CSV table of N, CA and C in Angstrom, one decimal:
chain,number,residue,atom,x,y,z
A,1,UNK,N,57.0,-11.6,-51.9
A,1,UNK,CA,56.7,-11.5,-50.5
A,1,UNK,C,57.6,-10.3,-49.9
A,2,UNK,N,57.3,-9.9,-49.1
A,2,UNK,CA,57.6,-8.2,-48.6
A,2,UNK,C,58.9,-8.9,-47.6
A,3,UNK,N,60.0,-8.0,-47.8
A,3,UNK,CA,61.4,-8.4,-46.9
A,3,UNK,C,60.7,-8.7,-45.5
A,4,UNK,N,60.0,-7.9,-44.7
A,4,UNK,CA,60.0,-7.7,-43.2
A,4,UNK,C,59.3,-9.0,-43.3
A,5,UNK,N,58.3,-9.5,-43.8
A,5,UNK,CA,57.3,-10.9,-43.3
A,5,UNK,C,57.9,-12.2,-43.9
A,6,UNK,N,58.9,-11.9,-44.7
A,6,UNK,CA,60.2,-13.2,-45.2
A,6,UNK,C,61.1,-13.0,-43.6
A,7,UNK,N,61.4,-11.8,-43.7
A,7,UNK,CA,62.9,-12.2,-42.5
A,7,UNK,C,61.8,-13.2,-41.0
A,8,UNK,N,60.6,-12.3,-40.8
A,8,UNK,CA,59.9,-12.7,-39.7
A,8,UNK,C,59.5,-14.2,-39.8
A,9,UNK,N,59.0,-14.7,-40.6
A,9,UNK,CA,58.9,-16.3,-41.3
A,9,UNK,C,59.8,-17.1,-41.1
A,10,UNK,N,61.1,-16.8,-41.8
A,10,UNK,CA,62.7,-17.1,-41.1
A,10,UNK,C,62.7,-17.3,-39.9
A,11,UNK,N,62.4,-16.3,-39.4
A,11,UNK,CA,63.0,-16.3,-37.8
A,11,UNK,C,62.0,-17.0,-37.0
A,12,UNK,N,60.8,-17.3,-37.7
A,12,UNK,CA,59.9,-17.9,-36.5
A,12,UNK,C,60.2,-19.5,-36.9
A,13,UNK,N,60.4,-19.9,-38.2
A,13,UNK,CA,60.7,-21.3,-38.7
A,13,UNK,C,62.0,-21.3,-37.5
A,14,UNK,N,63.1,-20.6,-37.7
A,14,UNK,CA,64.3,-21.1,-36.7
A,14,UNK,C,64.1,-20.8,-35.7
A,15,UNK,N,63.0,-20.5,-34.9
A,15,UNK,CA,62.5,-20.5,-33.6
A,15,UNK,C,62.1,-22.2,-33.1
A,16,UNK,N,61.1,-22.2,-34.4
A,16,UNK,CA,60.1,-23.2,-33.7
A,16,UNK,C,61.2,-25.1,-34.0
A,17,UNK,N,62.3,-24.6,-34.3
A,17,UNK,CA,63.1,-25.6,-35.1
A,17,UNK,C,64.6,-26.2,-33.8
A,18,UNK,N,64.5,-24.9,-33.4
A,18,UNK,CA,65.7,-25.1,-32.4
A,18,UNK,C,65.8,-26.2,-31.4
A,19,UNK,N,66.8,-27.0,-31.6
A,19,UNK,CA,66.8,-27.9,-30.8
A,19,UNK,C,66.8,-27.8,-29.1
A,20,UNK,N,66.7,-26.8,-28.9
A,20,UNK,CA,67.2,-26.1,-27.4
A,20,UNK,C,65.2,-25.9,-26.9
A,21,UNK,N,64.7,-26.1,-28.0
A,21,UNK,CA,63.1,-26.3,-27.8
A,21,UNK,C,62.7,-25.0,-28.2
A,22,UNK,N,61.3,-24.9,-28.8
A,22,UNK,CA,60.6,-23.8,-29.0
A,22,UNK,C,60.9,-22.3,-28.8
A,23,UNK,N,61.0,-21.5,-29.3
A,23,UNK,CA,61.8,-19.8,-28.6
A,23,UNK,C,61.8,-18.7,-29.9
A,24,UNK,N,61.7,-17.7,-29.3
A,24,UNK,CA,61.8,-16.3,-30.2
A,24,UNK,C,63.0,-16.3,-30.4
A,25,UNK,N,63.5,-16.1,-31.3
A,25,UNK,CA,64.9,-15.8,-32.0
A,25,UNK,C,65.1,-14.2,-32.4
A,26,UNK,N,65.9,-13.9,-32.4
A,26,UNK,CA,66.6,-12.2,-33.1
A,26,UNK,C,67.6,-12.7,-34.4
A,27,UNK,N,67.7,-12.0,-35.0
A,27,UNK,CA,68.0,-11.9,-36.4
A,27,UNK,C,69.9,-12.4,-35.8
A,28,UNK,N,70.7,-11.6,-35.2
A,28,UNK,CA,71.6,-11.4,-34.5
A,28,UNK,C,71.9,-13.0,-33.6
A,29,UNK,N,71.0,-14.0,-33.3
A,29,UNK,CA,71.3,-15.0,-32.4
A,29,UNK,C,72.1,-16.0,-33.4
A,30,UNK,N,73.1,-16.7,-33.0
A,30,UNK,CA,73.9,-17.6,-33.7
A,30,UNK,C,73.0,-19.0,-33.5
A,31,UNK,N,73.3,-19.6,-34.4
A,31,UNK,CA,72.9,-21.0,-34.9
A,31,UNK,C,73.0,-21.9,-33.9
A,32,UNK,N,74.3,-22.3,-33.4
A,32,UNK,CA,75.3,-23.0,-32.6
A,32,UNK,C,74.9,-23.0,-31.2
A,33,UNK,N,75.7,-22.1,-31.1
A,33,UNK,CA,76.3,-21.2,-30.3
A,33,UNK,C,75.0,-20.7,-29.0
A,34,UNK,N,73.8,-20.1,-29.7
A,34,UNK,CA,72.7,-19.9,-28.9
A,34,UNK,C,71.6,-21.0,-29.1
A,35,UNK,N,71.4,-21.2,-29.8
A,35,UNK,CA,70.2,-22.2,-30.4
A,35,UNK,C,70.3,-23.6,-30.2
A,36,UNK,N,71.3,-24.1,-29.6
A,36,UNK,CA,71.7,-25.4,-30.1
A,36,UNK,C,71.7,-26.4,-31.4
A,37,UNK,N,72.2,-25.9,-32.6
A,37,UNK,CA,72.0,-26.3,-33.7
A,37,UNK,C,73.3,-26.8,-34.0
A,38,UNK,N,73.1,-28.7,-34.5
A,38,UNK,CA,74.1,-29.0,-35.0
A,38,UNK,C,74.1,-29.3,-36.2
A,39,UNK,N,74.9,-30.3,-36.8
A,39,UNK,CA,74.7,-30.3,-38.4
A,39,UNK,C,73.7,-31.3,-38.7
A,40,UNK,N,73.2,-31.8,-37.8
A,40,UNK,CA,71.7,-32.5,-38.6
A,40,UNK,C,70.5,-31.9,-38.5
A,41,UNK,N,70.7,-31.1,-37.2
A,41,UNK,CA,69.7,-29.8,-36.9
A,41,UNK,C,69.5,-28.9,-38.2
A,42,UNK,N,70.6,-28.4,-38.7
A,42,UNK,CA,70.9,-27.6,-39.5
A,42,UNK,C,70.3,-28.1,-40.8
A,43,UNK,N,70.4,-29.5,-41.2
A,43,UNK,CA,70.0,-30.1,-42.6
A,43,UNK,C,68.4,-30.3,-42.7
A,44,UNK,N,67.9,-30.4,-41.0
A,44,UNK,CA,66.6,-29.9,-41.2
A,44,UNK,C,65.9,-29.1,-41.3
A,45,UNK,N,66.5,-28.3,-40.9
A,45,UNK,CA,66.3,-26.4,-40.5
A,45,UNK,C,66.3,-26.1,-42.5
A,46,UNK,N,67.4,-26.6,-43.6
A,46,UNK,CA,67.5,-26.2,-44.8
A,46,UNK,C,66.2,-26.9,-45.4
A,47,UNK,N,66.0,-28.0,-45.4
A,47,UNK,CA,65.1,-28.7,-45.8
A,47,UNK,C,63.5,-27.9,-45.4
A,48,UNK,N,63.2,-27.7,-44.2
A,48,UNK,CA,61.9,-26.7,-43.6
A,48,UNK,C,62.2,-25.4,-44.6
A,49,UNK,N,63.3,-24.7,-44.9
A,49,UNK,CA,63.1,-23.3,-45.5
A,49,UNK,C,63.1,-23.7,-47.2
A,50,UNK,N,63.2,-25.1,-47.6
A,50,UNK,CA,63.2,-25.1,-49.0
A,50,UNK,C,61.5,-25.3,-49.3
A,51,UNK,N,61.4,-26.0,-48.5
A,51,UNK,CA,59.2,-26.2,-48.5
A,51,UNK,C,58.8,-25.4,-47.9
A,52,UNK,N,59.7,-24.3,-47.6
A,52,UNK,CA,58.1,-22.9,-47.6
A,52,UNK,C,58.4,-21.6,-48.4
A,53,UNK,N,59.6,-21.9,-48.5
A,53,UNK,CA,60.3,-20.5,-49.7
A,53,UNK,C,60.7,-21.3,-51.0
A,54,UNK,N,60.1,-20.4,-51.9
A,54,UNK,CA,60.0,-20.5,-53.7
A,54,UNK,C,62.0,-20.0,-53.5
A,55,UNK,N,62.8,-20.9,-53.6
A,55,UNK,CA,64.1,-20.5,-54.2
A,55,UNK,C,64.4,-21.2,-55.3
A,56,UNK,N,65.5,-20.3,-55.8
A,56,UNK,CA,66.4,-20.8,-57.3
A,56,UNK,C,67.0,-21.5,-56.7
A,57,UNK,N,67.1,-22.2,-58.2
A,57,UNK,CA,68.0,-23.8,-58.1
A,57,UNK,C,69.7,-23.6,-57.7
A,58,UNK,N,70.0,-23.8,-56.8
A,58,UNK,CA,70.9,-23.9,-56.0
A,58,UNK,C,72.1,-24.7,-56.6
A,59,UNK,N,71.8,-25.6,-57.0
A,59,UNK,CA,72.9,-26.6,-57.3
A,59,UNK,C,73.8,-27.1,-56.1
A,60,UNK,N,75.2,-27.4,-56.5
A,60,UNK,CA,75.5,-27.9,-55.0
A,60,UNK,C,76.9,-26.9,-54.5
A,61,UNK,N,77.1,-26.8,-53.4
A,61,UNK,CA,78.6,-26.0,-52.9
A,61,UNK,C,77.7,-24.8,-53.3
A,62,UNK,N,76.9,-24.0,-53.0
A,62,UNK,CA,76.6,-23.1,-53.2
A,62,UNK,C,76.2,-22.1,-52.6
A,63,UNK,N,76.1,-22.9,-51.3
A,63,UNK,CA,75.3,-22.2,-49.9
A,63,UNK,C,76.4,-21.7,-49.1
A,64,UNK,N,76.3,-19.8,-48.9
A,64,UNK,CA,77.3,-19.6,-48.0
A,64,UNK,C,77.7,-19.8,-46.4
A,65,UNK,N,78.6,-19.8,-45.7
A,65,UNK,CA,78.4,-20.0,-44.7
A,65,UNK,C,77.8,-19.2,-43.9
A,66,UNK,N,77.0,-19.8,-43.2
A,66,UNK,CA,75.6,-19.8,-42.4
A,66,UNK,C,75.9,-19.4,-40.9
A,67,UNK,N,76.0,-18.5,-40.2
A,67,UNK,CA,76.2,-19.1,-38.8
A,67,UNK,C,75.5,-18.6,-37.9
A,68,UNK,N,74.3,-17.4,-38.6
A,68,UNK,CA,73.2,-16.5,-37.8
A,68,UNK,C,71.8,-16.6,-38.4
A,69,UNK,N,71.0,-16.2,-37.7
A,69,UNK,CA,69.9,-16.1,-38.2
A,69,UNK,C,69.5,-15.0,-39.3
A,70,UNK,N,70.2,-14.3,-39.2
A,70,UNK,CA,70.8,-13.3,-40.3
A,70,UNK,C,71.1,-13.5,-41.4
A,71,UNK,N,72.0,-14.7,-41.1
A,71,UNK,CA,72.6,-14.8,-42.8
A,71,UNK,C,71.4,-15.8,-43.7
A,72,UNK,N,70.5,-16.7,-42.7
A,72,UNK,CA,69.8,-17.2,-42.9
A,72,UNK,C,68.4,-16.9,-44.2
A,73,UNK,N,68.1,-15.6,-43.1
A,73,UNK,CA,67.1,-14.5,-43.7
A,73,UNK,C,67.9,-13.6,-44.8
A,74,UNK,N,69.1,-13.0,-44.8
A,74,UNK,CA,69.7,-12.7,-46.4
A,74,UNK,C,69.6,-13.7,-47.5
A,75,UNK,N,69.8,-14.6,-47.2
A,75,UNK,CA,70.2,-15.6,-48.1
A,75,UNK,C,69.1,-16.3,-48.9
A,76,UNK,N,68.0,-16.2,-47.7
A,76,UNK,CA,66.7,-16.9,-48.8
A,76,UNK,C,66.1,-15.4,-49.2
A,77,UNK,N,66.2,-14.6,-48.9
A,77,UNK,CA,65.6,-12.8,-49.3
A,77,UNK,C,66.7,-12.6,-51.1
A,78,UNK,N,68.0,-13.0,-50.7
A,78,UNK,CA,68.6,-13.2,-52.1
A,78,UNK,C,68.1,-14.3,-53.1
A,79,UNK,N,67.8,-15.3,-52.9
A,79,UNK,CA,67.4,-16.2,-53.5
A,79,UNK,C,65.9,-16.5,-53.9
A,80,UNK,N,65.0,-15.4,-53.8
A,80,UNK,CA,63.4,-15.7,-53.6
A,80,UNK,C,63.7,-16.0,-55.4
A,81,UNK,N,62.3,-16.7,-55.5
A,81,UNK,CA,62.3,-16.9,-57.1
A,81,UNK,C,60.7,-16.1,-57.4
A,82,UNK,N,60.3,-15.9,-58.1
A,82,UNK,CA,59.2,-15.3,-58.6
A,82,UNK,C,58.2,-16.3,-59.1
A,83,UNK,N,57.2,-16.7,-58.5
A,83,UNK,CA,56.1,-17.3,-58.2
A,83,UNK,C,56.0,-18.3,-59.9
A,84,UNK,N,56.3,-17.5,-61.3
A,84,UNK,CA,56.1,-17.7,-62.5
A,84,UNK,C,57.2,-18.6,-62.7
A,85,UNK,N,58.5,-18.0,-62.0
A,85,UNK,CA,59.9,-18.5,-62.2
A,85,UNK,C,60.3,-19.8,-61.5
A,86,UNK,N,59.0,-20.3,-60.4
A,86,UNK,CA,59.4,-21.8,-59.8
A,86,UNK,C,58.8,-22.8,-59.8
A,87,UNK,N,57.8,-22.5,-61.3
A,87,UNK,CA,57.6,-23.5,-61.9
A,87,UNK,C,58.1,-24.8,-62.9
């Protein structure tokens, strides 16, 4: 999948996810802080990006800390697995 239409996917998943209700997000908006996202928010927000993005197996403690929409979209852009590779 092409970086720009992963980061844009990202950001519309944590748009439409925000507890603060429905909204366009910037790469740059905090989790928290702007969005209203707490930590249950958050475990659903991980859960929504693991059923639409092909990632590697993760294991546990292995997710860095999170606190933008930014790091969000790096992180699954680092982790894409290759279509053959997530089966």
């Amino acid at each position: 999948m092409e970086n720009s239409t992963l980061r844009a996917q990202v950001r519309q998943i944590v748009g439409e996810m925000s507890p603060l209700g429905a909204r366009e997000v910037r790469s740059e908006d905090r989790l928290v802080e702007e969005l209203g996202y707490d930590s249950l928010a958050v475990i659903e927000l991980s859960l929504r990006i693991e059923q639409e993005f092909p990632l590697a197996d993760l294991g546990t403690n292995t997710t860095p800390d999170i606190t933008t929409v930014k790091d969000i979209e790096d992180f699954v852009d680092q982790q894409q697995v290759a279509p053959s590779d997530a089966a």
